[in-house]
Short mmCIF file of C-alpha atoms in Angstrom, two decimals:
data_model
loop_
_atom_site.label_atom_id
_atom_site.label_comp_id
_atom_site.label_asym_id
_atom_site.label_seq_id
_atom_site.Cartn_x
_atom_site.Cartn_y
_atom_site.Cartn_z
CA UNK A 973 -15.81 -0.99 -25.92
CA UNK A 974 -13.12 0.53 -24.13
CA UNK A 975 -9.51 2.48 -24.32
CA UNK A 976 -6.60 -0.22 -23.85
CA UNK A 977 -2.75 0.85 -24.89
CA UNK A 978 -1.58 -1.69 -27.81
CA UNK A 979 1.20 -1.79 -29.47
CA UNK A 980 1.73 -2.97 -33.47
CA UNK A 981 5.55 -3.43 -33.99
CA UNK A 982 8.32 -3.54 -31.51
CA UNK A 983 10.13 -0.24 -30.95
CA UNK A 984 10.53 2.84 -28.48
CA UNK A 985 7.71 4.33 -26.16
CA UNK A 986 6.57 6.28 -29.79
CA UNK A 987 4.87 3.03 -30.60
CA UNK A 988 2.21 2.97 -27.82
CA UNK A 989 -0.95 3.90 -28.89
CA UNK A 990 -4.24 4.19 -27.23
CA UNK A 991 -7.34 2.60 -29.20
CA UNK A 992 -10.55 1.72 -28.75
CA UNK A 993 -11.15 -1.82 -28.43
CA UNK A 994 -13.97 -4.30 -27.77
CA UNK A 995 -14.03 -6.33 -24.86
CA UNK A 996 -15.05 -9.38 -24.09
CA UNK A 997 -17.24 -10.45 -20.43
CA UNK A 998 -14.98 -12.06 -17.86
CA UNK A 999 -14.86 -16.16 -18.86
CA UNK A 1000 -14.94 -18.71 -15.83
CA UNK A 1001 -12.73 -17.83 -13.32
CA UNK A 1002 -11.99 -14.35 -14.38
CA UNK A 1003 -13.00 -10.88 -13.10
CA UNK A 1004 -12.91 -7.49 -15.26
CA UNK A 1005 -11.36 -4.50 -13.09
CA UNK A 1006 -12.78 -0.98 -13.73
CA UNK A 1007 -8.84 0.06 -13.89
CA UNK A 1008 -8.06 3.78 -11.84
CA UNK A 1009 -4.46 3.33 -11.95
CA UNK A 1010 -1.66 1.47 -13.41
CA UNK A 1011 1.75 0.49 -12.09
CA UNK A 1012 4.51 0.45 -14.54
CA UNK A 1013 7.23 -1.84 -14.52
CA UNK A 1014 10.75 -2.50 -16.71
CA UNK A 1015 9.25 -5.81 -18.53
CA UNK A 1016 6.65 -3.76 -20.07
CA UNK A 1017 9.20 -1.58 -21.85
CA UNK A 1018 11.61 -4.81 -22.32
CA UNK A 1019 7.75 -6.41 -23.69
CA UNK A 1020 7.63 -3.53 -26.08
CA UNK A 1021 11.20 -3.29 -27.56
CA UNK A 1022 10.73 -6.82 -28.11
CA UNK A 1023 13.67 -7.83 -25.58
CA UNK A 1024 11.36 -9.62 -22.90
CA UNK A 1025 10.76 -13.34 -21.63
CA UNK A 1026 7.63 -13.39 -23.35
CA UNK A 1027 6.95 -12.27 -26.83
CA UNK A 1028 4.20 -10.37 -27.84
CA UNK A 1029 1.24 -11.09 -30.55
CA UNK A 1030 0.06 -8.08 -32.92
CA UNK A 1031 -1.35 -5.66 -31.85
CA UNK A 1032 -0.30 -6.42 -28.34
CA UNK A 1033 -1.04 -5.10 -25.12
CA UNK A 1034 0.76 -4.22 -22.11
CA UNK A 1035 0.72 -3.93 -18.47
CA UNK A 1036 1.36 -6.09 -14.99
CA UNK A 1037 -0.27 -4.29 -12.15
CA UNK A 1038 -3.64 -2.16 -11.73
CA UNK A 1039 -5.85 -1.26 -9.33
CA UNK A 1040 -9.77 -0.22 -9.35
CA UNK A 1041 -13.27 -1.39 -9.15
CA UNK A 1042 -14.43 -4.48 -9.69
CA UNK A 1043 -17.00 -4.34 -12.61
CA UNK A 1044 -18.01 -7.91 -13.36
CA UNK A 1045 -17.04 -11.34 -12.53
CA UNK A 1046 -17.08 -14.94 -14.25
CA UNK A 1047 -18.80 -18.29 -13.21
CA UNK A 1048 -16.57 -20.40 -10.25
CA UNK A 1049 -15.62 -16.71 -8.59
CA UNK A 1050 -16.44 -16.42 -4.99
CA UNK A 1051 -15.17 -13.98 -2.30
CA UNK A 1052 -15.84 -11.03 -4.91
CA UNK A 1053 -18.27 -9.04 -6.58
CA UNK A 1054 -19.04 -5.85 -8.84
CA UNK A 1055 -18.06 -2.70 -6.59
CA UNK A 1056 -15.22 -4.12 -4.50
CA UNK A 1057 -11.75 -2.32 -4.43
CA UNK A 1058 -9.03 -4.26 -5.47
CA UNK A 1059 -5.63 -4.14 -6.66
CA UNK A 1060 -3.94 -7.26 -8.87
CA UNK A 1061 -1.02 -9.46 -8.46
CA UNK A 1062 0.91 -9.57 -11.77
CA UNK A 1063 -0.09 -12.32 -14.06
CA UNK A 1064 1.98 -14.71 -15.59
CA UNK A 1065 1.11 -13.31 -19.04
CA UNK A 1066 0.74 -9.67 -20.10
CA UNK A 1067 0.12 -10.31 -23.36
CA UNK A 1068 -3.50 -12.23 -22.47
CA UNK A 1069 -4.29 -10.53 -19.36
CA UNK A 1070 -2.63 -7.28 -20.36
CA UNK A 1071 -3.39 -4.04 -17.81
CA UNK A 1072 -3.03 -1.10 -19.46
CA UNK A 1073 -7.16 -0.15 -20.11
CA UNK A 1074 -10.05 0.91 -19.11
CA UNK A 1075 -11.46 -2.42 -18.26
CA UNK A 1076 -8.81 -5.04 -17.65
CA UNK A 1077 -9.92 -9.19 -17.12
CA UNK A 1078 -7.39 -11.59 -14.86
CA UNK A 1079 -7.48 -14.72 -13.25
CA UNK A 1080 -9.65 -14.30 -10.27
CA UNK A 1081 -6.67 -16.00 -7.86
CA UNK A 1082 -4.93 -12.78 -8.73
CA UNK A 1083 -7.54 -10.11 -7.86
CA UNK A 1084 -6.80 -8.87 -4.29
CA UNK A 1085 -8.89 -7.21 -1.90
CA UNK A 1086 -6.18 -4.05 -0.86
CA UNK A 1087 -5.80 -2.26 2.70
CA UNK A 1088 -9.13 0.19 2.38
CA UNK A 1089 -6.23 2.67 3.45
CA UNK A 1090 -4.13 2.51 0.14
CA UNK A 1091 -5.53 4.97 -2.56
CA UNK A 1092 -5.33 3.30 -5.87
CA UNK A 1093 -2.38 5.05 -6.89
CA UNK A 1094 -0.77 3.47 -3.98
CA UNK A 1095 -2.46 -0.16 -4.68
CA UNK A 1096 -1.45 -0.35 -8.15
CA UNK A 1097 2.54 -0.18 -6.75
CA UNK A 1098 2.28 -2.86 -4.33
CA UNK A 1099 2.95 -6.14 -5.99
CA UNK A 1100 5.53 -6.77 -8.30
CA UNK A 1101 8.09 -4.68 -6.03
CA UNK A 1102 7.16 -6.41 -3.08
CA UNK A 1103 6.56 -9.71 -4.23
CA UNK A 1104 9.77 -9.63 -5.93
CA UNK A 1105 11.76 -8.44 -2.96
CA UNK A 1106 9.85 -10.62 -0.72
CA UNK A 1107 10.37 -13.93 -2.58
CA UNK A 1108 14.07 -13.45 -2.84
CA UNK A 1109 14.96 -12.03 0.16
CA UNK A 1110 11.98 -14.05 2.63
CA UNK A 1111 11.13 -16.95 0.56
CA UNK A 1112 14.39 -18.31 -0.74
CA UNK A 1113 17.33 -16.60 1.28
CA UNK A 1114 15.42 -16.62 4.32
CA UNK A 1115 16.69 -13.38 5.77
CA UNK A 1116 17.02 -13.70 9.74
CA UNK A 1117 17.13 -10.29 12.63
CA UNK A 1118 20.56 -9.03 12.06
CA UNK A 1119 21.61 -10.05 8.53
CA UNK A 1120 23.09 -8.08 6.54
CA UNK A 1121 22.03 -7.70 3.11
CA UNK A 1122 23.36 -5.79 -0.39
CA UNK A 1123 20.50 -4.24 -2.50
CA UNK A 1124 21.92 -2.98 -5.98
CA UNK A 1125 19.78 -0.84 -8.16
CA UNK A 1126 18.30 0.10 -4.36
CA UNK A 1127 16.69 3.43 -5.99
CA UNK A 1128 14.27 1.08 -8.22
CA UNK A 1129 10.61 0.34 -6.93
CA UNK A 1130 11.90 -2.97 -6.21
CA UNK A 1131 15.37 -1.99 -4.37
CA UNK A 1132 12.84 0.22 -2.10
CA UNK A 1133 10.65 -2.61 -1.15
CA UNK A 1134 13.15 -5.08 -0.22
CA UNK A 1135 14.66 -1.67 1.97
CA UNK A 1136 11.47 -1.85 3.88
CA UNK A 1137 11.40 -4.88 3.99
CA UNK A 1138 14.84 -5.91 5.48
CA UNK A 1139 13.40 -3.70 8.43
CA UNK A 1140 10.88 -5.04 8.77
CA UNK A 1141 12.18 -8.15 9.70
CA UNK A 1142 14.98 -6.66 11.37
CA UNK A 1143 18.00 -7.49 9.24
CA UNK A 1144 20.86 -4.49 8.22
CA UNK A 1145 19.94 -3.57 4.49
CA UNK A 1146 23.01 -1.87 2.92
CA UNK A 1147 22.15 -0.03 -0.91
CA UNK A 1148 24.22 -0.17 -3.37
CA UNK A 1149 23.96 2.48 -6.13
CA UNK A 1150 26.13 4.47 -8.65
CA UNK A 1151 27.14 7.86 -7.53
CA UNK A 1152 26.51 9.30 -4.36
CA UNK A 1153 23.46 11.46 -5.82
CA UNK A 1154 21.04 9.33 -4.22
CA UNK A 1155 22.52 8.42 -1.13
CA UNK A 1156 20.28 10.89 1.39
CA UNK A 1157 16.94 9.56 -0.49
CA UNK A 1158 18.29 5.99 -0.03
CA UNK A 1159 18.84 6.74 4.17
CA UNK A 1160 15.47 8.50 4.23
CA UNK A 1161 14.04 5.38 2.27
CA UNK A 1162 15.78 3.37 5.29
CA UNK A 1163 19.22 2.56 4.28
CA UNK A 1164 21.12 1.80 7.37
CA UNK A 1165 24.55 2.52 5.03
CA UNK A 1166 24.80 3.66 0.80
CA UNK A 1167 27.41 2.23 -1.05
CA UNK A 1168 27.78 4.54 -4.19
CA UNK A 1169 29.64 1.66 -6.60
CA UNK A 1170 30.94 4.39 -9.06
CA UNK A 1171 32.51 6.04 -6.40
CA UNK A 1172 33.66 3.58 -3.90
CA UNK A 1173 36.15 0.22 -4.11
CA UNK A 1174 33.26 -1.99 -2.66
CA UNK A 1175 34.72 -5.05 -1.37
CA UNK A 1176 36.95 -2.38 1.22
CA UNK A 1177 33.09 -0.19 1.81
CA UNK A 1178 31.42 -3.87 2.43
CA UNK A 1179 34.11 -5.11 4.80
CA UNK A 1180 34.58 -2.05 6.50
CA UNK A 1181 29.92 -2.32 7.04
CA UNK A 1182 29.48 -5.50 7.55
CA UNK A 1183 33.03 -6.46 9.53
CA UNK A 1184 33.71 -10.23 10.50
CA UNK A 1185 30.32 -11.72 9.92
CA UNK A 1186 30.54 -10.43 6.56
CA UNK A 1187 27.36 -9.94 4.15
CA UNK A 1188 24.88 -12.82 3.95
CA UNK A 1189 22.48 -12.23 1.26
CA UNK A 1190 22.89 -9.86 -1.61
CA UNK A 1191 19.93 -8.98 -4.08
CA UNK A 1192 21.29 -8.44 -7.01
CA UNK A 1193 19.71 -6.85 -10.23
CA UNK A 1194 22.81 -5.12 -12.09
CA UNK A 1195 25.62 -8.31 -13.05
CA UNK A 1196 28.44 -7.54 -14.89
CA UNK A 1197 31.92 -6.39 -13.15
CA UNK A 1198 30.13 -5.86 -9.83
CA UNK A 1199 29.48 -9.36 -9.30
CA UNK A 1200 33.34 -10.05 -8.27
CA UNK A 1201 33.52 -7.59 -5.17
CA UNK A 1202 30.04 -8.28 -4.24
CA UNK A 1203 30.69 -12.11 -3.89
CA UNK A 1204 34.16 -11.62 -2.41
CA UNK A 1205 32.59 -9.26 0.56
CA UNK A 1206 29.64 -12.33 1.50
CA UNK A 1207 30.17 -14.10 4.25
CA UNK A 1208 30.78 -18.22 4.19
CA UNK A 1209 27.25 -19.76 3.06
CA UNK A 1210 25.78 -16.63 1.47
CA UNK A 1211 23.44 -16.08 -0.52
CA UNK A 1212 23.25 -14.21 -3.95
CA UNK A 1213 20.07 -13.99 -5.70
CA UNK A 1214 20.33 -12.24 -9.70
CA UNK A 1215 17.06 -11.42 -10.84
CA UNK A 1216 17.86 -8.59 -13.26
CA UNK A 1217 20.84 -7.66 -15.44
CA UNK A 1218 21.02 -4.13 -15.60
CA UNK A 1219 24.78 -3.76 -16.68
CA UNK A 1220 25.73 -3.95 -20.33
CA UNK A 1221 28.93 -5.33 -19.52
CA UNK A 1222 29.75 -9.27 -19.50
CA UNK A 1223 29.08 -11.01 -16.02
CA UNK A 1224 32.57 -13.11 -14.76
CA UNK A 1225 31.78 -15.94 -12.55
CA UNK A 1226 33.65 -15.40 -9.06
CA UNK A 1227 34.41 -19.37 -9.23
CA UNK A 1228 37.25 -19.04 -6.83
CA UNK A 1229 34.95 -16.55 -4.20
CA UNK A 1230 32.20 -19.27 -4.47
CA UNK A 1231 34.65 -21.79 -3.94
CA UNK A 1232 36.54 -20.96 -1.09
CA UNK A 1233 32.97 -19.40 0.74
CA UNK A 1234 30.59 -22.46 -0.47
CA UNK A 1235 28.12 -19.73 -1.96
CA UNK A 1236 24.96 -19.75 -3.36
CA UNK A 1237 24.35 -17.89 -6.52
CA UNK A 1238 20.61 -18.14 -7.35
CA UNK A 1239 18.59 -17.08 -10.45
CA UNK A 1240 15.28 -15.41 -9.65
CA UNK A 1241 12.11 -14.26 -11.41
CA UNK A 1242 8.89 -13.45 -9.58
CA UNK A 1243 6.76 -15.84 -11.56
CA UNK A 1244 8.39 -19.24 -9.48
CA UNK A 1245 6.01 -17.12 -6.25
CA UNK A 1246 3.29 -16.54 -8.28
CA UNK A 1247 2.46 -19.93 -9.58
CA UNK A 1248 2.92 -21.45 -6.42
CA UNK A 1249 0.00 -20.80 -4.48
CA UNK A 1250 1.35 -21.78 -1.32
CA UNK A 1251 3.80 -19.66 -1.80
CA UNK A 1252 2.06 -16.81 -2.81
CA UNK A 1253 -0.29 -16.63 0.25
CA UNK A 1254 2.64 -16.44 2.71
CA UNK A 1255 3.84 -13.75 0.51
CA UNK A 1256 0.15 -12.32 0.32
CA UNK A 1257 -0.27 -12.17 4.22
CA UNK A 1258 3.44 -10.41 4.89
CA UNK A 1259 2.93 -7.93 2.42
CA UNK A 1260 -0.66 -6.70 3.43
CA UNK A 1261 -0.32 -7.01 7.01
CA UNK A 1262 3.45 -4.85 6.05
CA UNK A 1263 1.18 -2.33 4.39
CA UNK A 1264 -1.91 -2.26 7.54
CA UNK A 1265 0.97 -1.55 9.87
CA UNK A 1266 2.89 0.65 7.95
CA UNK A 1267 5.90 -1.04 7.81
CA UNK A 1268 5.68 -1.25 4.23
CA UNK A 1269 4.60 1.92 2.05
CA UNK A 1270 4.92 2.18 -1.59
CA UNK A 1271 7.28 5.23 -2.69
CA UNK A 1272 5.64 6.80 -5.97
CA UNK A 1273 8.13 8.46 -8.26
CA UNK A 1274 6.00 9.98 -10.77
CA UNK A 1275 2.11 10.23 -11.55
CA UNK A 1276 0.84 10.36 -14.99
CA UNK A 1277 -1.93 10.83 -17.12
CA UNK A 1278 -3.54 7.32 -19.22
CA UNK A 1279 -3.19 10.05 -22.12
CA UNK A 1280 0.06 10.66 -21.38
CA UNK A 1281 1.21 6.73 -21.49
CA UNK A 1282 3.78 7.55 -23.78
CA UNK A 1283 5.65 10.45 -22.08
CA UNK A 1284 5.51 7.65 -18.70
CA UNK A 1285 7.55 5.39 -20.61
CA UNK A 1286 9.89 7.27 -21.76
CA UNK A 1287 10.66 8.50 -17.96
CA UNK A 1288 10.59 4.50 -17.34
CA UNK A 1289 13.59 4.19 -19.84
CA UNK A 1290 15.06 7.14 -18.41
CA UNK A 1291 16.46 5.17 -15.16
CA UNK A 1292 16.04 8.73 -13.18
CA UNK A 1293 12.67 7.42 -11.03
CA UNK A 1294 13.22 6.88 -7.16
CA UNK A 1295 10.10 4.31 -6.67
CA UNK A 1296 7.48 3.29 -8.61
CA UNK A 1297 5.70 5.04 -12.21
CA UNK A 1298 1.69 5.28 -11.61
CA UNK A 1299 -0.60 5.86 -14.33
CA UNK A 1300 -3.70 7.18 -13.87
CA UNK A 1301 -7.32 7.03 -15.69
#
């Protein structure tokens, strides 16, 4: 038996409820996590309002990232046993290899031994940010020394990552958010320039940043009436990759920008790296040798309480966070 955070209807953060529930041993291929801490991400709050790209079963649970011990594995599973730290790359499914518990199974090509120096509060905000902003902005836009790139939403675990990761590699990352609020977090966070988009005609801000060579890649999680001045500030052969849509407001297609610059305008979700294992252990070895040199640090907005699961995701809906939303237990 364990505690795991289920859900019975769709509905606000109210409808999380912890319960005790039986568990089953890992099957072949599978290894059960003694979870200490939980990462929380948008889909699980999209999963629970019933708005996500997968739809939940009743009573559903929850959950994409955790770190913590490693408490039993299946048959086929080498390279880990019971007692080893580890921290998970997000499945493909939450709904049958959900994360929010006590004891949590997943595919054992997902279990990953973590940097001894990351805490687990730390490990369980590594992989969905940086995966994310790694696959877009490495893996598909192939972002060179001296690009420039746009990150909208930048305050959001994922904006953050792909930050420090534009450094990283050496490129010029340029965030985009709403007011000006956040703009000396976003510099400290390694902004080389903040674009607040409320407050500032952004095609004239981008030209004025980026100058002749224009912007080559934008990241892009927001849509909607943005999308013009964004596309009409990249630079001939640019790259836009959309992998959220944060606005409410309809998203016009800049046909005559894309036209005239031969753009690229890319959908994106996280799962395309995942499933690939090739890709995924290109993205595995950047990230972790990004976190042993420091170069890449997860930026933790809040801790909470397991008990408290409810309170977390209503500060997840509240779109006030700078970084990631750790649970603990």
């Amino acid at each position: 038996m364990t505690r795991a955070v289920r859900f019975h209807q769709h509905g606000g953060p109210e409808v999380l409820r912890i319960e005790t529930v039986d568990v089953a041993p890992p099957a072949r291929g599978e290894v059960q996590i003694r979870v200490r801490a939980l990462g929380l991400n948008r889909a699980e709050a999209l999963l629970r309002r019933g708005t996500y790209i997968e739809t939940a079963t009743f009573p559903s649970g929850l959950g994409l990232e955790a770190a913590g011990i490693v408490e039993a594995v299946g048959m086929d599973v080498a390279g880990l046993v019971p007692g080893d730290t580890v921290s998970i790359v997000p499945p493909l499914s939450m709904v049958l290899w959900p994360a929010y518990a006590e004891l949590a199974t997943f595919p054992a090509e997902l279990v990953v031994k973590h940097p001894p120096e990351l805490g687990f509060e730390m490990a369980a905000a590594v992989w969905m940010q940086y995966l994310t902003a790694y696959g877009a902005l490495v893996d598909i836009a192939g972002l060179l020394r001296g690009d420039v790139v746009v990150i909208t939403a930048a305050s959001s675990s994922v904006g953050l990552a792909a930050i420090q990761i534009a450094n990283r590699i050496g490129a010029i990352p340029i965030a985009m958010t709403r007011t000006s609020a956040k703009r000396r977090a976003l510099r400290d966070a390694g902004a080389a320039h903040v674009v607040a988009s409320d407050e500032e005609d952004i095609r004239a801000r981008l030209d004025e940043i980026a100058g002749s060579s224009g912007v080559r890649v934008v990241l892009d999680a927001v849509g909607g009436p943005t999308f013009e001045p964004l596309t009409a500030a990249m630079s001939p052969g640019g790259t836009l990759i959309e992998y959220g849509g944060l606005s409410p407001d309809p998203t016009p297609f800049p046909l005559f920008n894309v036209l005239s610059k031969s753009l690229t305008l890319r959908g994106y979700l996280v799962h395309e790296i995942i499933r690939d294992p090739a890709r995924l252990a290109k993205a595995k070895a950047f990230i972790i040798e990004g976190l042993s040199d420091g170069t890449l640090k997860p930026i933790i907005a809040r801790t909470f309480k397991f008990e408290d699961i409810v309170e977390a995701h209503r500060f997840l809906e509240s779109n006030n966070q700078f970084g990631k939303i750790v649970v603990t237990i």
